[in-house]
Amino acid sequence: MADCLFCKIVRKEIPAKVAYEDHEVLAFDDINPAAPVHVLVIPRKHVATLNDLAPADDAVMGKLYRVAAQVARERGVADSGWRATVNCGRDAHQLVFHVHLHLMAGRAFSWPPG
Ligand code: 5GP
Ligand code: ZN
């Protein structure tokens, strides 16, 4: 998608601090971290929201979680705990319409989220 912010990060048109990258997935630090560790894990393929997933996306969506766990281990927060969040749509506070998993860690979170 030409105008999608995260597609631009995938294409390296906008810089990001990359934590993991392969042919399907990219992980990079959030520009405005909400926790000491805040990494976004995205499919390289543009999918706007969870509502737009197709069966062909099942494998890569599972991979987002495994890559998040790998990055959590690398950042030393796997054992203390981490949150994996995907916001879908306006009421859930999705602002960037390219599916992304938030890996957040390094502080204690409350539940339910605000
Ligand atoms: P959402 O609210 O859509 O679930 O999350 C979007 C996230 O993208 C926010 O946490 C925001 O800080 C992050 N973000 C927005 N623009 C950029 C950017 O240009 N680079 C990076 N690395 N993160 C961004
Ligand atoms: Zn995109």
mmCIF file of C-alpha atoms and ligand atoms in Angstrom:
data_model
loop_
_atom_site.group_PDB
_atom_site.id
_atom_site.type_symbol
_atom_site.label_atom_id
_atom_site.label_comp_id
_atom_site.label_asym_id
_atom_site.label_seq_id
_atom_site.Cartn_x
_atom_site.Cartn_y
_atom_site.Cartn_z
ATOM 1 C CA MET A 1 0.000 0.000 0.000
ATOM 2 C CA ALA A 2 1.621 3.199 -1.200
ATOM 3 C CA ASP A 3 0.427 5.476 1.594
ATOM 4 C CA CYS A 4 0.594 3.071 4.523
ATOM 5 C CA LEU A 5 3.106 4.133 7.197
ATOM 6 C CA PHE A 6 4.117 0.593 8.124
ATOM 7 C CA CYS A 7 4.424 -0.456 4.453
ATOM 8 C CA LYS A 8 6.871 2.455 4.139
ATOM 9 C CA ILE A 9 8.832 1.046 7.092
ATOM 10 C CA VAL A 10 8.792 -2.391 5.402
ATOM 11 C CA ARG A 11 10.177 -0.794 2.225
ATOM 12 C CA LYS A 12 12.790 1.126 4.302
ATOM 13 C CA GLU A 13 11.415 4.458 3.090
ATOM 14 C CA ILE A 14 11.011 5.450 6.755
ATOM 15 C CA PRO A 15 13.730 4.443 9.234
ATOM 16 C CA ALA A 16 13.005 2.170 12.179
ATOM 17 C CA LYS A 17 15.044 0.350 14.801
ATOM 18 C CA VAL A 18 14.609 -3.204 13.519
ATOM 19 C CA ALA A 19 14.594 -6.005 16.105
ATOM 20 C CA TYR A 20 13.828 -8.892 13.733
ATOM 21 C CA GLU A 21 13.265 -9.265 10.006
ATOM 22 C CA ASP A 22 12.605 -12.070 7.561
ATOM 23 C CA HIS A 23 10.675 -12.563 4.340
ATOM 24 C CA GLU A 24 7.301 -12.526 6.140
ATOM 25 C CA VAL A 25 7.641 -10.468 9.305
ATOM 26 C CA LEU A 26 9.261 -7.273 10.577
ATOM 27 C CA ALA A 27 9.690 -6.218 14.227
ATOM 28 C CA PHE A 28 10.781 -2.714 15.229
ATOM 29 C CA ASP A 29 10.767 -0.425 18.236
ATOM 30 C CA ASP A 30 7.681 1.736 18.731
ATOM 31 C CA ILE A 31 8.536 5.409 18.174
ATOM 32 C CA ASN A 32 6.512 6.449 21.246
ATOM 33 C CA PRO A 33 7.035 3.605 23.706
ATOM 34 C CA ALA A 34 4.332 2.925 26.299
ATOM 35 C CA ALA A 35 6.654 0.638 28.274
ATOM 36 C CA PRO A 36 10.437 0.158 28.647
ATOM 37 C CA VAL A 37 10.194 -2.518 25.938
ATOM 38 C CA HIS A 38 7.679 -1.682 23.210
ATOM 39 C CA VAL A 39 8.176 -3.440 19.899
ATOM 40 C CA LEU A 40 5.724 -3.690 16.996
ATOM 41 C CA VAL A 41 5.625 -6.975 15.090
ATOM 42 C CA ILE A 42 3.974 -6.797 11.665
ATOM 43 C CA PRO A 43 3.410 -8.935 8.594
ATOM 44 C CA ARG A 44 5.299 -7.535 5.591
ATOM 45 C CA LYS A 45 2.098 -7.989 3.623
ATOM 46 C CA HIS A 46 -0.402 -5.166 4.039
ATOM 47 C CA VAL A 47 -3.509 -6.202 5.961
ATOM 48 C CA ALA A 48 -5.428 -3.225 7.358
ATOM 49 C CA THR A 49 -7.073 -4.752 10.445
ATOM 50 C CA LEU A 50 -7.836 -8.093 12.056
ATOM 51 C CA ASN A 51 -11.219 -7.822 10.343
ATOM 52 C CA ASP A 52 -9.478 -8.120 6.985
ATOM 53 C CA LEU A 53 -7.553 -11.362 7.586
ATOM 54 C CA ALA A 54 -7.919 -14.188 5.084
ATOM 55 C CA PRO A 55 -7.213 -17.893 5.686
ATOM 56 C CA ALA A 56 -3.923 -17.414 3.819
ATOM 57 C CA ASP A 57 -2.800 -15.091 6.642
ATOM 58 C CA ASP A 58 -3.214 -17.710 9.398
ATOM 59 C CA ALA A 59 0.419 -18.806 9.406
ATOM 60 C CA VAL A 60 1.956 -15.349 9.471
ATOM 61 C CA MET A 61 -0.381 -14.222 12.251
ATOM 62 C CA GLY A 62 0.796 -17.133 14.358
ATOM 63 C CA LYS A 63 4.362 -16.220 13.531
ATOM 64 C CA LEU A 64 3.859 -12.705 14.936
ATOM 65 C CA TYR A 65 3.496 -14.261 18.395
ATOM 66 C CA ARG A 66 6.525 -16.510 18.039
ATOM 67 C CA VAL A 67 8.684 -13.608 16.841
ATOM 68 C CA ALA A 68 7.386 -11.490 19.730
ATOM 69 C CA ALA A 69 8.460 -14.231 22.160
ATOM 70 C CA GLN A 70 11.885 -14.362 20.536
ATOM 71 C CA VAL A 71 12.317 -10.588 20.828
ATOM 72 C CA ALA A 72 11.083 -10.742 24.449
ATOM 73 C CA ARG A 73 13.811 -13.287 25.199
ATOM 74 C CA GLU A 74 16.428 -11.149 23.473
ATOM 75 C CA ARG A 75 15.337 -8.086 25.472
ATOM 76 C CA GLY A 76 15.435 -10.073 28.729
ATOM 77 C CA VAL A 77 11.728 -9.777 29.579
ATOM 78 C CA ALA A 78 10.436 -13.225 28.615
ATOM 79 C CA ASP A 79 10.374 -14.460 32.213
ATOM 80 C CA SER A 80 9.191 -11.262 33.926
ATOM 81 C CA GLY A 81 6.233 -11.168 31.517
ATOM 82 C CA TRP A 82 5.031 -9.266 28.526
ATOM 83 C CA ARG A 83 1.818 -8.197 26.916
ATOM 84 C CA ALA A 84 0.837 -8.911 23.313
ATOM 85 C CA THR A 85 -1.898 -6.603 22.075
ATOM 86 C CA VAL A 86 -3.522 -6.125 18.688
ATOM 87 C CA ASN A 87 -5.902 -3.191 18.471
ATOM 88 C CA CYS A 88 -8.659 -3.511 15.899
ATOM 89 C CA GLY A 89 -10.603 -0.452 14.835
ATOM 90 C CA ARG A 90 -11.516 2.899 16.334
ATOM 91 C CA ASP A 91 -12.844 1.886 19.739
ATOM 92 C CA ALA A 92 -9.759 -0.268 20.340
ATOM 93 C CA HIS A 93 -7.462 2.698 19.563
ATOM 94 C CA GLN A 94 -6.055 1.404 16.287
ATOM 95 C CA LEU A 95 -4.331 4.395 14.673
ATOM 96 C CA VAL A 96 -2.162 2.705 12.036
ATOM 97 C CA PHE A 97 -4.179 0.560 9.651
ATOM 98 C CA HIS A 98 -1.602 -2.154 8.985
ATOM 99 C CA VAL A 99 -2.005 -5.059 11.399
ATOM 100 C CA HIS A 100 0.581 -4.909 14.192
ATOM 101 C CA LEU A 101 1.169 -6.781 17.406
ATOM 102 C CA HIS A 102 2.362 -4.630 20.310
ATOM 103 C CA LEU A 103 4.978 -6.413 22.444
ATOM 104 C CA MET A 104 5.133 -4.443 25.695
ATOM 105 C CA ALA A 105 7.175 -5.279 28.781
ATOM 106 C CA GLY A 106 9.463 -3.964 31.471
ATOM 107 C CA ARG A 107 6.762 -2.725 33.855
ATOM 108 C CA ALA A 108 3.682 -4.151 35.532
ATOM 109 C CA PHE A 109 0.468 -3.616 33.560
ATOM 110 C CA SER A 110 -3.034 -3.312 34.955
ATOM 111 C CA TRP A 111 -6.078 -5.283 33.908
ATOM 112 C CA PRO A 112 -8.495 -4.578 32.365
ATOM 113 C CA PRO A 113 -6.763 -2.129 30.011
ATOM 114 C CA GLY A 114 -8.157 1.390 29.864
HETATM 115 P P1 5GP B 1 -2.117 1.498 17.261
HETATM 116 O O1 5GP B 1 -2.689 2.618 18.116
HETATM 117 O O2 5GP B 1 -2.496 1.644 15.801
HETATM 118 O O3 5GP B 1 -2.446 0.131 17.802
HETATM 119 O O4 5GP B 1 -0.547 1.606 17.380
HETATM 120 C C1 5GP B 1 0.228 2.345 16.492
HETATM 121 C C2 5GP B 1 1.606 2.449 17.107
HETATM 122 O O5 5GP B 1 2.505 2.869 16.088
HETATM 123 C C3 5GP B 1 1.706 3.477 18.252
HETATM 124 O O6 5GP B 1 2.170 2.830 19.431
HETATM 125 C C4 5GP B 1 2.696 4.511 17.713
HETATM 126 O O7 5GP B 1 3.553 5.020 18.719
HETATM 127 C C5 5GP B 1 3.461 3.742 16.657
HETATM 128 N N1 5GP B 1 3.980 4.552 15.576
HETATM 129 C C6 5GP B 1 3.333 5.520 14.895
HETATM 130 N N2 5GP B 1 4.108 6.039 13.943
HETATM 131 C C7 5GP B 1 5.296 5.381 14.009
HETATM 132 C C8 5GP B 1 6.516 5.485 13.266
HETATM 133 O O8 5GP B 1 6.667 6.286 12.340
HETATM 134 N N3 5GP B 1 7.522 4.638 13.618
HETATM 135 C C9 5GP B 1 7.393 3.741 14.642
HETATM 136 N N4 5GP B 1 8.450 2.963 14.920
HETATM 137 N N5 5GP B 1 6.248 3.615 15.346
HETATM 138 C C10 5GP B 1 5.218 4.432 15.041
HETATM 139 ZN ZN ZN B 2 0.641 -1.381 5.109
#
